[in-house]
Tab-separated table of C-alpha atoms in Angstrom:
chain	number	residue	atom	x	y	z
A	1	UNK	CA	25.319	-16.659	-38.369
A	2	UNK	CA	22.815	-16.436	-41.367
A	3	UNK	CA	24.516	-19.787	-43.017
A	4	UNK	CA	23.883	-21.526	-38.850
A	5	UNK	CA	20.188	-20.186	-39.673
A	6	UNK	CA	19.722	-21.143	-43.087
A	7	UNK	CA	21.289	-24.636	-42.306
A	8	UNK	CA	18.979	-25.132	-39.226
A	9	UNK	CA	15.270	-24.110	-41.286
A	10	UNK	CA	17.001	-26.241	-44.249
A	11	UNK	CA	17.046	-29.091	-41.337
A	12	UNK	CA	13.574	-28.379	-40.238
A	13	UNK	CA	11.687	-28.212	-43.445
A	14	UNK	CA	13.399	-31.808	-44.621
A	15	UNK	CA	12.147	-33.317	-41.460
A	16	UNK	CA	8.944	-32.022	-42.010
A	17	UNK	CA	8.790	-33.173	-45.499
A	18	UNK	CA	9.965	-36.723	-44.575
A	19	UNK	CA	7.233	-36.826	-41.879
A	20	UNK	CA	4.350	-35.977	-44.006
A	21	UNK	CA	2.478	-38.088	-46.279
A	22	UNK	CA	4.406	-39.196	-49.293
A	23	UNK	CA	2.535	-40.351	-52.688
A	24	UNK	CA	4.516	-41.979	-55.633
A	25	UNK	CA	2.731	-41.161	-59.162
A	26	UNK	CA	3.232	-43.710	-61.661
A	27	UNK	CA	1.850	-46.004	-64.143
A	28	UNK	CA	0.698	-48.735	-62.311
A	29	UNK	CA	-1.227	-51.808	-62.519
A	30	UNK	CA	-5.032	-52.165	-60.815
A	31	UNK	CA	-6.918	-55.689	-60.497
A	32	UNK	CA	-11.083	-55.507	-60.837
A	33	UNK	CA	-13.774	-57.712	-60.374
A	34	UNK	CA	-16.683	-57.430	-62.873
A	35	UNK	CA	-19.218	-60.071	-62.262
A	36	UNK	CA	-16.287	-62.689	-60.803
A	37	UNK	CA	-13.917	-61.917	-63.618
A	38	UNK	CA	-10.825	-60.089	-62.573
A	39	UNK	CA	-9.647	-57.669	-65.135
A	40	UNK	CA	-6.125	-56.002	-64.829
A	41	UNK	CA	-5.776	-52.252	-65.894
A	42	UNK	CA	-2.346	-50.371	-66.338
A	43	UNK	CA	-3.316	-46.955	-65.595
A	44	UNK	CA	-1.541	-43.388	-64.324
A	45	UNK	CA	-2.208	-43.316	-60.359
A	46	UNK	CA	-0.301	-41.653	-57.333
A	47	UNK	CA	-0.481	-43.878	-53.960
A	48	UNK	CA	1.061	-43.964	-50.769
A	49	UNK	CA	3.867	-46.956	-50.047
A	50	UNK	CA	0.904	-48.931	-48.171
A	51	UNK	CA	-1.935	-48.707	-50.683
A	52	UNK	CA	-4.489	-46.492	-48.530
A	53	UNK	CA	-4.690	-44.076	-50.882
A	54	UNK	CA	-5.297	-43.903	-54.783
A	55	UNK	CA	-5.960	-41.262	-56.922
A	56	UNK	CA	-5.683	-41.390	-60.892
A	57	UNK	CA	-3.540	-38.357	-62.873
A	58	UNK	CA	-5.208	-36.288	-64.019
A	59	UNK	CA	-7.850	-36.155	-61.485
A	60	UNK	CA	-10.077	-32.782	-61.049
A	61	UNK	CA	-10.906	-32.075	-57.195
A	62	UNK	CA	-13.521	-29.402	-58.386
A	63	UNK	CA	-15.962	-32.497	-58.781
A	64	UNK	CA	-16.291	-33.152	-55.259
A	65	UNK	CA	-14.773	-29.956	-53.796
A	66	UNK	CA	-16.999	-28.168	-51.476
A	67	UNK	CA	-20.074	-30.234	-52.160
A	68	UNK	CA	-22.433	-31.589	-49.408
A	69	UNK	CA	-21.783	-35.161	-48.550
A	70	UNK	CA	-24.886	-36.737	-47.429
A	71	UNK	CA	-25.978	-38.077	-44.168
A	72	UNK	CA	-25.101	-42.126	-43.097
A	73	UNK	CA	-24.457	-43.938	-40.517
A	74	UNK	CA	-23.653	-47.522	-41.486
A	75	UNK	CA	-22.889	-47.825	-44.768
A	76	UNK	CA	-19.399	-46.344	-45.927
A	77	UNK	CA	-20.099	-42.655	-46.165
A	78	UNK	CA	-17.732	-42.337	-48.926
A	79	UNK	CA	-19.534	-44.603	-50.980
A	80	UNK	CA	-22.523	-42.990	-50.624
A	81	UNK	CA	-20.907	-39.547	-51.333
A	82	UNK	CA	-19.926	-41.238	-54.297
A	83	UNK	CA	-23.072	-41.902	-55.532
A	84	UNK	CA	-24.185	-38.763	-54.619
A	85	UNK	CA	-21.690	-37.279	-57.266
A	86	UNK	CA	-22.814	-39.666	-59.980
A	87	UNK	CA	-19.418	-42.026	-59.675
A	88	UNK	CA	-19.546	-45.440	-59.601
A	89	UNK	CA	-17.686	-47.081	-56.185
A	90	UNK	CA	-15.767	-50.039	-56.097
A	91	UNK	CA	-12.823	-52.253	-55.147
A	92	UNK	CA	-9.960	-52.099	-56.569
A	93	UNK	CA	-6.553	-53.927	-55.726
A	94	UNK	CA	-3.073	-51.891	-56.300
A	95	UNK	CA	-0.452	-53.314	-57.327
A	96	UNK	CA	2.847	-52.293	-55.169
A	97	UNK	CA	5.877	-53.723	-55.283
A	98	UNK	CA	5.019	-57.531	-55.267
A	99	UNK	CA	1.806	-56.998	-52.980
A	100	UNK	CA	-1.786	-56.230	-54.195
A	101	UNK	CA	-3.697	-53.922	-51.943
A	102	UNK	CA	-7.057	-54.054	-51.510
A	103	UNK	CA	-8.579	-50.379	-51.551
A	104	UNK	CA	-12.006	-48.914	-53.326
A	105	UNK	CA	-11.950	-46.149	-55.551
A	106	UNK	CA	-14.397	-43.772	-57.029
A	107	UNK	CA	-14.696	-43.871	-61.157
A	108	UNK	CA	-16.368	-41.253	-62.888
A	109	UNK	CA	-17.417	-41.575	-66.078
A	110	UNK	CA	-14.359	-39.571	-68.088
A	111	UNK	CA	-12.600	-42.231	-66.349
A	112	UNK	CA	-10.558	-40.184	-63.231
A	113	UNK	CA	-10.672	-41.904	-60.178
A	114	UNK	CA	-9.877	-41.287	-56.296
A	115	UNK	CA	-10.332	-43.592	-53.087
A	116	UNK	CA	-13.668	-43.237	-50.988
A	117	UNK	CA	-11.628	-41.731	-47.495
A	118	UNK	CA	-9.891	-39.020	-50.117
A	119	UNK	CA	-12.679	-37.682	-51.870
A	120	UNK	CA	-14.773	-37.578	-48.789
A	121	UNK	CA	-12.018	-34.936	-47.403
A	122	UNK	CA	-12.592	-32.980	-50.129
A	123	UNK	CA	-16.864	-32.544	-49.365
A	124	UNK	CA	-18.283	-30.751	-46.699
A	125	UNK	CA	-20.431	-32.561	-44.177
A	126	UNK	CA	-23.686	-31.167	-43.317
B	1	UNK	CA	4.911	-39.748	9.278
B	2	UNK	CA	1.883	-42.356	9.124
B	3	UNK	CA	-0.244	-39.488	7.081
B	4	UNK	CA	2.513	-39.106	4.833
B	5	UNK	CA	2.839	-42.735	4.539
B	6	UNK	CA	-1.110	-43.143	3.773
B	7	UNK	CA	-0.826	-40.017	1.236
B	8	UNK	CA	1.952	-41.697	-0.558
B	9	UNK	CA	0.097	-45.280	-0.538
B	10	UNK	CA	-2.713	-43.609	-2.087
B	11	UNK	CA	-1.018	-42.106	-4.861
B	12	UNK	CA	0.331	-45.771	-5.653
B	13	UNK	CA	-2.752	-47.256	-5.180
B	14	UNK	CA	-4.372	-43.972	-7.194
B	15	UNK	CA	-1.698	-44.775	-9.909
B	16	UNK	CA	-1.383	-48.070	-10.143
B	17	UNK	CA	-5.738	-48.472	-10.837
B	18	UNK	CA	-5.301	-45.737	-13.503
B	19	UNK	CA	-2.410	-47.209	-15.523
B	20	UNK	CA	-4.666	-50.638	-15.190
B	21	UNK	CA	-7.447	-48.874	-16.532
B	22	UNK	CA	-5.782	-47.556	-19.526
B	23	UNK	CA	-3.107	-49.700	-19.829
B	24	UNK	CA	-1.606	-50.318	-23.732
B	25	UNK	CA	-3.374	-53.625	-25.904
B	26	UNK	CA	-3.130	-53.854	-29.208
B	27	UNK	CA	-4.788	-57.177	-30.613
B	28	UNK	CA	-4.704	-56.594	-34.424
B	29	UNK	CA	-1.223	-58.408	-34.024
B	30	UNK	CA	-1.685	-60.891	-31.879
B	31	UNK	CA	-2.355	-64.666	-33.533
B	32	UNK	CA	-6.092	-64.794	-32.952
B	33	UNK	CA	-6.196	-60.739	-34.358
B	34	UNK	CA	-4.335	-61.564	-37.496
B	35	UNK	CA	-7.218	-63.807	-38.429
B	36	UNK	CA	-9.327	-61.141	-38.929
B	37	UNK	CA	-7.366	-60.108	-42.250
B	38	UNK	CA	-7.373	-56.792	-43.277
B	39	UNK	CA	-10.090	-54.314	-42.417
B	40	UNK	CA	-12.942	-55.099	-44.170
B	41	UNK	CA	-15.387	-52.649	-46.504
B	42	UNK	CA	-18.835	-53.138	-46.255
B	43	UNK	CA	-19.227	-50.394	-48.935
B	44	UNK	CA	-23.196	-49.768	-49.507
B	45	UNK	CA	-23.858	-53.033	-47.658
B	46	UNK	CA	-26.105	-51.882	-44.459
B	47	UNK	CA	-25.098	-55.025	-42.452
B	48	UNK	CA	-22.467	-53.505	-39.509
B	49	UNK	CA	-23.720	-56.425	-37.497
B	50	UNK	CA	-22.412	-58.952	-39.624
B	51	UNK	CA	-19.083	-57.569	-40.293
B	52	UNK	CA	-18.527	-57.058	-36.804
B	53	UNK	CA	-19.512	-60.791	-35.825
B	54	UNK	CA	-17.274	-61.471	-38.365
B	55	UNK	CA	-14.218	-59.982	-36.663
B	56	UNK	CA	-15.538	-61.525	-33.715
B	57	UNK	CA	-16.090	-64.722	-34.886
B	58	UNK	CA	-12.415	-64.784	-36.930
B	59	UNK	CA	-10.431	-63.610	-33.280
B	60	UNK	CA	-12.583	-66.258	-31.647
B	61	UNK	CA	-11.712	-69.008	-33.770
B	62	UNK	CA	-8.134	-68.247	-35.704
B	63	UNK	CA	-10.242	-68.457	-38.944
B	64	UNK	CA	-11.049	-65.346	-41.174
B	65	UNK	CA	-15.128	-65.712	-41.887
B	66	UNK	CA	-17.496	-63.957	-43.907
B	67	UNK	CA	-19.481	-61.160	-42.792
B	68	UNK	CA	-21.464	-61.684	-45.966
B	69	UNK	CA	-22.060	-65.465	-44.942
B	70	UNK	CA	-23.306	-64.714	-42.062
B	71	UNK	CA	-25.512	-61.479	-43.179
B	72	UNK	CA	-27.216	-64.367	-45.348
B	73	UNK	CA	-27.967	-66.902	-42.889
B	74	UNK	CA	-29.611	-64.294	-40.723
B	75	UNK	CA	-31.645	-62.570	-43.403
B	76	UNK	CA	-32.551	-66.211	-44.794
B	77	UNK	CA	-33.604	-67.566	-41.545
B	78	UNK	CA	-33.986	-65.230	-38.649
B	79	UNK	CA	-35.472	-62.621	-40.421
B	80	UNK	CA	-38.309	-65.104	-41.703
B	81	UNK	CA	-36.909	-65.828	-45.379
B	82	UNK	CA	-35.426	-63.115	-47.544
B	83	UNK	CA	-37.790	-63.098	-50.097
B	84	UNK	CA	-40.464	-62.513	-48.137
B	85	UNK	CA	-38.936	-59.444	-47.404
B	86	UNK	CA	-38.488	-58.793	-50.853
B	87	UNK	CA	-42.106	-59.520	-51.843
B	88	UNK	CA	-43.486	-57.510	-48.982
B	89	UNK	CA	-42.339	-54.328	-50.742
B	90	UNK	CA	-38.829	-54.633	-50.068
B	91	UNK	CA	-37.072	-51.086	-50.998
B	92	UNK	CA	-33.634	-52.058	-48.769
B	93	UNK	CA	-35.153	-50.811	-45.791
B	94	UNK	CA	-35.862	-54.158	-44.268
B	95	UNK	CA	-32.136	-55.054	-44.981
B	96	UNK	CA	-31.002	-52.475	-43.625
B	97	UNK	CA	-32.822	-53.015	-40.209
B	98	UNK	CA	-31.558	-56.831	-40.803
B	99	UNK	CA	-27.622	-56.065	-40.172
B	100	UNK	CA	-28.868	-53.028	-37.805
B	101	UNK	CA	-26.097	-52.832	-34.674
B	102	UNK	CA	-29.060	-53.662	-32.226
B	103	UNK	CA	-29.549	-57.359	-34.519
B	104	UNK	CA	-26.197	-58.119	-33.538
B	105	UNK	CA	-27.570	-60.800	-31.093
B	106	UNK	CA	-30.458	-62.198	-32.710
B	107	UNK	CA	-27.406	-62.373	-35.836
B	108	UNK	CA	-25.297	-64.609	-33.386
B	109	UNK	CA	-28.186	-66.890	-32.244
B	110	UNK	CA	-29.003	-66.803	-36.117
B	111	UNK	CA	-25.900	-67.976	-37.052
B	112	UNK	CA	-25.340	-70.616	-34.084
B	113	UNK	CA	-24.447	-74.270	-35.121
B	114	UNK	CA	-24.833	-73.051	-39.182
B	115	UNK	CA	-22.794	-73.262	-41.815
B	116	UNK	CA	-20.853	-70.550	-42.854
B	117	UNK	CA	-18.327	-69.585	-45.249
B	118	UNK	CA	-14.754	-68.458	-44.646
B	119	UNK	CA	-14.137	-64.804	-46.297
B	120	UNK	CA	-11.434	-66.188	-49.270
B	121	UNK	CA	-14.666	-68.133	-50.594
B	122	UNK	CA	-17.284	-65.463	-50.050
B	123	UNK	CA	-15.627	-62.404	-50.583
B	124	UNK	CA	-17.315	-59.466	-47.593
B	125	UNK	CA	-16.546	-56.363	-49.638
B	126	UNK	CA	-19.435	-55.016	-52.125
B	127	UNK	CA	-19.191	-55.698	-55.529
B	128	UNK	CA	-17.957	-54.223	-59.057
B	129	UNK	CA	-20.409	-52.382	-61.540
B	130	UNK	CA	-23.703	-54.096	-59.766
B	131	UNK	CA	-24.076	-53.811	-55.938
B	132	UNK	CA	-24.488	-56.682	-53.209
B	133	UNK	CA	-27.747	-56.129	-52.612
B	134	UNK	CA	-28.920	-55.785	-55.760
B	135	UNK	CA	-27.473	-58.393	-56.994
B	136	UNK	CA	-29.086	-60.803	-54.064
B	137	UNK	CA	-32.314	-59.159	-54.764
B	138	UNK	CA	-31.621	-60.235	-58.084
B	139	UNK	CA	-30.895	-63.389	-57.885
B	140	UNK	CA	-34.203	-64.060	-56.004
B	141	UNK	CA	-35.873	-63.110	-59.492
B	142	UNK	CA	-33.649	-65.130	-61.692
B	143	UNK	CA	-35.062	-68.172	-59.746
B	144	UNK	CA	-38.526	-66.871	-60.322
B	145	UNK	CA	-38.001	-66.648	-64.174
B	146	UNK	CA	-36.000	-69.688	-64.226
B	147	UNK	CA	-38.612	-71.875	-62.539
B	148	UNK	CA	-37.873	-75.257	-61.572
B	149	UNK	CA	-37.044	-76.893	-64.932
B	150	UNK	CA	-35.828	-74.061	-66.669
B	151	UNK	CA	-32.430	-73.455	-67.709
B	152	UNK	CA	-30.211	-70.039	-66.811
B	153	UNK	CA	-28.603	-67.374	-69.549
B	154	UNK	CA	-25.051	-66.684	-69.332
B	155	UNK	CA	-26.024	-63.524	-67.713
B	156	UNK	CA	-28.166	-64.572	-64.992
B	157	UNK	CA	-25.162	-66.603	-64.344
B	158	UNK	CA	-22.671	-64.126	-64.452
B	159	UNK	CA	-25.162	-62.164	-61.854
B	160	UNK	CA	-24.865	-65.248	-59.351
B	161	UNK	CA	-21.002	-65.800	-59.981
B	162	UNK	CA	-20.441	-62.419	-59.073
B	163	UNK	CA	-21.715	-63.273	-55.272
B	164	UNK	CA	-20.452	-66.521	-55.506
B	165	UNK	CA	-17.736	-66.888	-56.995
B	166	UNK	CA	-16.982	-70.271	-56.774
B	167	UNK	CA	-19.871	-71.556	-58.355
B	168	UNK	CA	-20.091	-73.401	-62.018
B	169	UNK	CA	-22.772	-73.114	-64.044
B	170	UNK	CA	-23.872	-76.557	-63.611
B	171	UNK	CA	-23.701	-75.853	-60.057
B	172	UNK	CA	-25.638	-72.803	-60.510
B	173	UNK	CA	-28.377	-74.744	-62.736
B	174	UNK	CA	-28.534	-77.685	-60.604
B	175	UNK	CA	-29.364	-75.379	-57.543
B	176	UNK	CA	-32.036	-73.082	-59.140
B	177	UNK	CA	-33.513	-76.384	-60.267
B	178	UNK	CA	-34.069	-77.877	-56.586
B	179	UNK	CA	-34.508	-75.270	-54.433
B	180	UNK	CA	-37.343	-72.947	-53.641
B	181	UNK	CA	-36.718	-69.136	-53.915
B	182	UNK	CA	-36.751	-68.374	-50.183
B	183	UNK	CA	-33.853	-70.768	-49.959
B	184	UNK	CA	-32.061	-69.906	-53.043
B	185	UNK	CA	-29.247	-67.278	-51.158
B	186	UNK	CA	-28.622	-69.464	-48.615
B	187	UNK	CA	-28.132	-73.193	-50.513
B	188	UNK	CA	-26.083	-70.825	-53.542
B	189	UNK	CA	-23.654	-69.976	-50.481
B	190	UNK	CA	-23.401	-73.290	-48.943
B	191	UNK	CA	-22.803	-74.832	-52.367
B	192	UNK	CA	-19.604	-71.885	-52.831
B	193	UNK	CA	-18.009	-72.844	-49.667
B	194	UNK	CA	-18.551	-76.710	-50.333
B	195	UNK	CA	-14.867	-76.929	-50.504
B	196	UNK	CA	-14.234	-75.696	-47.117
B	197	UNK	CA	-17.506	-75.192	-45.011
B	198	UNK	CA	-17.390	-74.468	-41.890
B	199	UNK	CA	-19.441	-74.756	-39.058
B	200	UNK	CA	-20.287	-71.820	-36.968
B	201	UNK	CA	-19.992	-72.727	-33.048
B	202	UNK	CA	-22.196	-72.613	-30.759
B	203	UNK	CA	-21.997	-68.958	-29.619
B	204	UNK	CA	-23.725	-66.310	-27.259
B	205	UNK	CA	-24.016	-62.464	-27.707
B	206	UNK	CA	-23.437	-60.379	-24.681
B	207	UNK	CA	-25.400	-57.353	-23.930
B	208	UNK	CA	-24.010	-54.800	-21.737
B	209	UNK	CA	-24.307	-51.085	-21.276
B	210	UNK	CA	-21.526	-50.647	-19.215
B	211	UNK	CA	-18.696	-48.857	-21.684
B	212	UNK	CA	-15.955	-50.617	-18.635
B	213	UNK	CA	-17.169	-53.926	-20.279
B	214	UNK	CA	-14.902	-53.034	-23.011
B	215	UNK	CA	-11.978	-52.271	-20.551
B	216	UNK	CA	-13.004	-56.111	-19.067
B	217	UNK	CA	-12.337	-57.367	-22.452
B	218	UNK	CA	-9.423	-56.052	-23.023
B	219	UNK	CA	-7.913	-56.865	-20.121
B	220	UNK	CA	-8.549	-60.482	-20.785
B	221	UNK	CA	-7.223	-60.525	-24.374
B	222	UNK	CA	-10.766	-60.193	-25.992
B	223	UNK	CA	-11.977	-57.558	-28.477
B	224	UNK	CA	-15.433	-56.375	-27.829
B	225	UNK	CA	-18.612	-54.930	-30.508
B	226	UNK	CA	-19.916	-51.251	-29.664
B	227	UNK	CA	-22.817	-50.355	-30.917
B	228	UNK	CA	-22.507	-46.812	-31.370
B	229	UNK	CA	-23.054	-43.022	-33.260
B	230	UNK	CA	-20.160	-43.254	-36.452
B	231	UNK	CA	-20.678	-39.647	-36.349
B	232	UNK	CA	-18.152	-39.398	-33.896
B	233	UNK	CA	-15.478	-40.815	-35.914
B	234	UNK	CA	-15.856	-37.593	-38.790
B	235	UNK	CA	-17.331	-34.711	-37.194
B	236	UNK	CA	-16.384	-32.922	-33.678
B	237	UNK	CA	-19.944	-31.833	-32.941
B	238	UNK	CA	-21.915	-33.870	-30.612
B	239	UNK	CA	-23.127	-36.886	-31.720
B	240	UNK	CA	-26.878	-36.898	-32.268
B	241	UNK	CA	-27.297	-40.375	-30.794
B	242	UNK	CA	-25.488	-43.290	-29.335
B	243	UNK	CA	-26.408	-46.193	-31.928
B	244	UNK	CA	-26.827	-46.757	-35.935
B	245	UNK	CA	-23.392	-48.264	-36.729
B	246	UNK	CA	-21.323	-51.463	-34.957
B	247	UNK	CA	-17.309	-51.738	-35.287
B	248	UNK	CA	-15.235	-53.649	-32.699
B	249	UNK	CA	-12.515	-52.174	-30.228
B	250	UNK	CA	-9.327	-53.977	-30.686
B	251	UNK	CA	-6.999	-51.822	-28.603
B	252	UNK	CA	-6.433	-49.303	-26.075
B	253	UNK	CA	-3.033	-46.575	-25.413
B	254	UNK	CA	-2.119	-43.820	-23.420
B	255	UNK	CA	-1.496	-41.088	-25.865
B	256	UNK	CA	-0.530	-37.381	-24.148
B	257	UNK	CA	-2.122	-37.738	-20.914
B	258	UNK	CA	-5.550	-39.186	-22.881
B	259	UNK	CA	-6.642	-42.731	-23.249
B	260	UNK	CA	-7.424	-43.515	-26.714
B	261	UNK	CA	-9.476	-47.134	-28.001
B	262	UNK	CA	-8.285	-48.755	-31.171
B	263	UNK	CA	-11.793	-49.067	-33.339
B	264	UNK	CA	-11.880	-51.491	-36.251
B	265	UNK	CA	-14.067	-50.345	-38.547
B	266	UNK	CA	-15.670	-52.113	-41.828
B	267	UNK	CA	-15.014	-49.049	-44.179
B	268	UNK	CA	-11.921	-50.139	-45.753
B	269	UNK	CA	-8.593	-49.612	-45.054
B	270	UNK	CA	-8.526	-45.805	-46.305
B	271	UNK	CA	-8.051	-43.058	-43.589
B	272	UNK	CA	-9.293	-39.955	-45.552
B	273	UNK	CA	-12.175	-38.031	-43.702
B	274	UNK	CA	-11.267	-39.292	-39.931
B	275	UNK	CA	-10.742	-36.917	-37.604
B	276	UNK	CA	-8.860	-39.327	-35.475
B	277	UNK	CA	-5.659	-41.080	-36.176
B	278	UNK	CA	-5.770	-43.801	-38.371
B	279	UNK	CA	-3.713	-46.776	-39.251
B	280	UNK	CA	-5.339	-48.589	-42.317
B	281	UNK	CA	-9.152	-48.039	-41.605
B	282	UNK	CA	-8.376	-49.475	-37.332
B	283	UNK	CA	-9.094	-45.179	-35.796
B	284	UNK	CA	-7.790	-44.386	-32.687
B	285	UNK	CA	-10.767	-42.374	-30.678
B	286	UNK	CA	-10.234	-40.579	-27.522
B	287	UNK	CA	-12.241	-42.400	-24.818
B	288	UNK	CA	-14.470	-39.688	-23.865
B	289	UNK	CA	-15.619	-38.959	-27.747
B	290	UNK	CA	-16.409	-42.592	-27.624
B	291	UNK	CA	-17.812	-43.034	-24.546
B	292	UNK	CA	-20.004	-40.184	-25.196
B	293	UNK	CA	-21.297	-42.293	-29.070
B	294	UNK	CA	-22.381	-45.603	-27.641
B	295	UNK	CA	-25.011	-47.329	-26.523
B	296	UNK	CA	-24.030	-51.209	-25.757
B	297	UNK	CA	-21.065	-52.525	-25.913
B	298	UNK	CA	-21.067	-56.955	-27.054
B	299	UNK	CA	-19.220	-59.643	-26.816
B	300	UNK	CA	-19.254	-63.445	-28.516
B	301	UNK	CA	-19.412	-66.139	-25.644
């Protein structure tokens, strides 16, 4: 009876783990654009399999954590939350697979980095 | 028996109206909807307008266009020349009211009959170390300094190329030679698109405050602009008005007894902070949320 049980939470928690969001962590490559010139970086990053998320190892959440994300309404609201933490936004393009991705990221100045839509999870709107 | 009968045509009838009314589109697939590319990311650019007419324009036409083209033409010409804007104490407010959701037709009569750029020439999404609108600000100086018989430094250039990207510097030179500065965004970005300039057509904007209007669209295979409160799309309080931001509907589904629209938005294709579901930046909001966030809904004729 206890090996049914064990066998049947064993079957639930794998489901639930293949359902949820999966990021692969690797060293990657990532295209820029300074002033028209595209630049190609090989750096550490974890992303998801479609390249909507992006966030460089290591990577300290305490910089946004918990802090107030300031009011917009037309401009990308990460971006300015961005700013607001003294990063620098921009776009970036991942390289998975074969594909480059287009995405932005957040870089702050000891060089960590994290997409707009996951560090504005991490504030607190007012 | 003929009550009965009645009762059970009415339920049909009842049925029939409500599956019509919420029945499943999804245009981001569909030939005209791929032409819209990816969603876009207007980053710290305040022009909502022009990214959605650009959506518009690209299902309309098959062809993926530049929301920053057509930002330009309508701040160059609509808005009575850019740098006056700029030398009337320009702080970004007046662009911001420029590519304001409630421009979005004076931006499609602006852009009427011009030409315009296709995105893979004039790239929509805001720029590396230096923003957009900075850098257009800046290039408006850069023809000041230069003058008309001057020459450019590599870095002025580099500030232009950055916009434009397919520019050369003899290109760059030639144009900051001939043209006067209230003209000097607008000829740069005809010049880039050279190559393969398009013409806008001959369009219309639509005006309606009837949310159904969107339902209409959809119905007929069209996507259709809301102008609308993005509040909605992050927070589950109220929203504290019905207008500030434009995105386009591109879809519509039953989803647990709810109908839900399919917004495109122009914040990239992350999903972090949405309250919604998300596929790739396109958020699918429960009608009443929405219904309850905007103001006009638009359409390209």
């Amino acid at each position: 009876m206890s090996i049914l049980l064990t066998s049947v939470l064993l079957l639930v928690f794998s489901t639930a783990a293949f359902g949820s969001e999966k990021l692969k962590c690797h060293k990657g490559e990532l295209r820029t654009r300074e002033f028209g010139e595209v630049k190609i970086l090989r750096s550490q990053f974890c992303t998801d399999k479609i390249g909507t998320i992006l966030i460089s190892e290591p990577f300290h959440k305490e910089v946004a954590l918990g802090k107030i994300i300031p009011p917009s309404q037309s401009v990308n609201p990460g971006w300015v939350f961005c700013e607001s933490l003294k990063g620098s936004p921009e776009m970036v393009d991942i390289l998975i697979g074969k594909t480059w991705y287009e995405l932005d990221r957040c870089l702050f100045k000891d060089g960590s980095y994290i997409d707009t839509g996951s560090l504005f999870e991490l504030g607190v709107q007012e | 028996m003929s009550a009965l009968s009645s009762l059970i045509l009415f339920f049909l009838l009842a049925t029939s109206a409500w599956a019509i009314e919420c029945s499943p589109v999804d245009l981001r697939n569909t030939p005209p909807g791929r032409a819209m590319g990816p969603v876009r990311n207007q980053g710290l650019m305040p022009w909502c307008a022009a990214y959605s007419m650009a959506d518009m324009l690209s299902f309309k036409t098959g062809e993926c266009y530049s929301g920053m083209s057509l930002g330009i033409n309508f701040a160059s010409d609509a808005e009575g020349g850019w740098w006056n804007q700029i030398s009337n104490g320009w702080n970004g407010t007046n662009m911001m009211t420029s590519g304001h959701f409630y421009n979005f037709p004076r931006m499609v009569r602006g852009n009427s009959g011009k030409p315009i750029c296709l995105e893979k020439d004039l790239p929509s999404t805001d720029n590396g170390p230096m923003r957009n609108l900075d850098l257009l600000r800046r290039i408006g100086d850069i023809r000041n300094q230069v003058g008309m018989f001057g020459s450019c430094s590599q870095e002025q250039f580099n500030s232009v190329k950055a916009v434009f990207p397919n520019l050369s510097f003899r290109e760059v030179q030639l144009i900051m030679a001939t043209t006067l500065t209230p003209n000097i965004h607008k000829y740069l970005m005809r010049s880039n698109c050279s190559r393969n300039r398009r013409y806008c057509p001959q369009v219309q904007p639509g005006i309606y405050h009837e949310f159904s209007k969107i339902d209409e669209q959809l119905s007929t295979g069209k996507i259709a602009g809301i102008g609308y409160s993005s509040s909605v799309l992050k927070n589950p309080a109220p929203p504290p008005n019905r207008g500030g931001h434009m995105s386009t509907i591109v879809g519509r589904r039953m989803r647990n007894g709810k109908c839900e629209y399919l917004l495109r938005n122009s914040w990239g294709r992350n999903c972090g902070g949405y309250i919604y579901p998300c596929e790739e930046g396109n958020i699918w909001v429960p009608k009443e949320r929405l219904k309850e966030a905007t103001g006009d809904v638009y359409t390209l004729n």
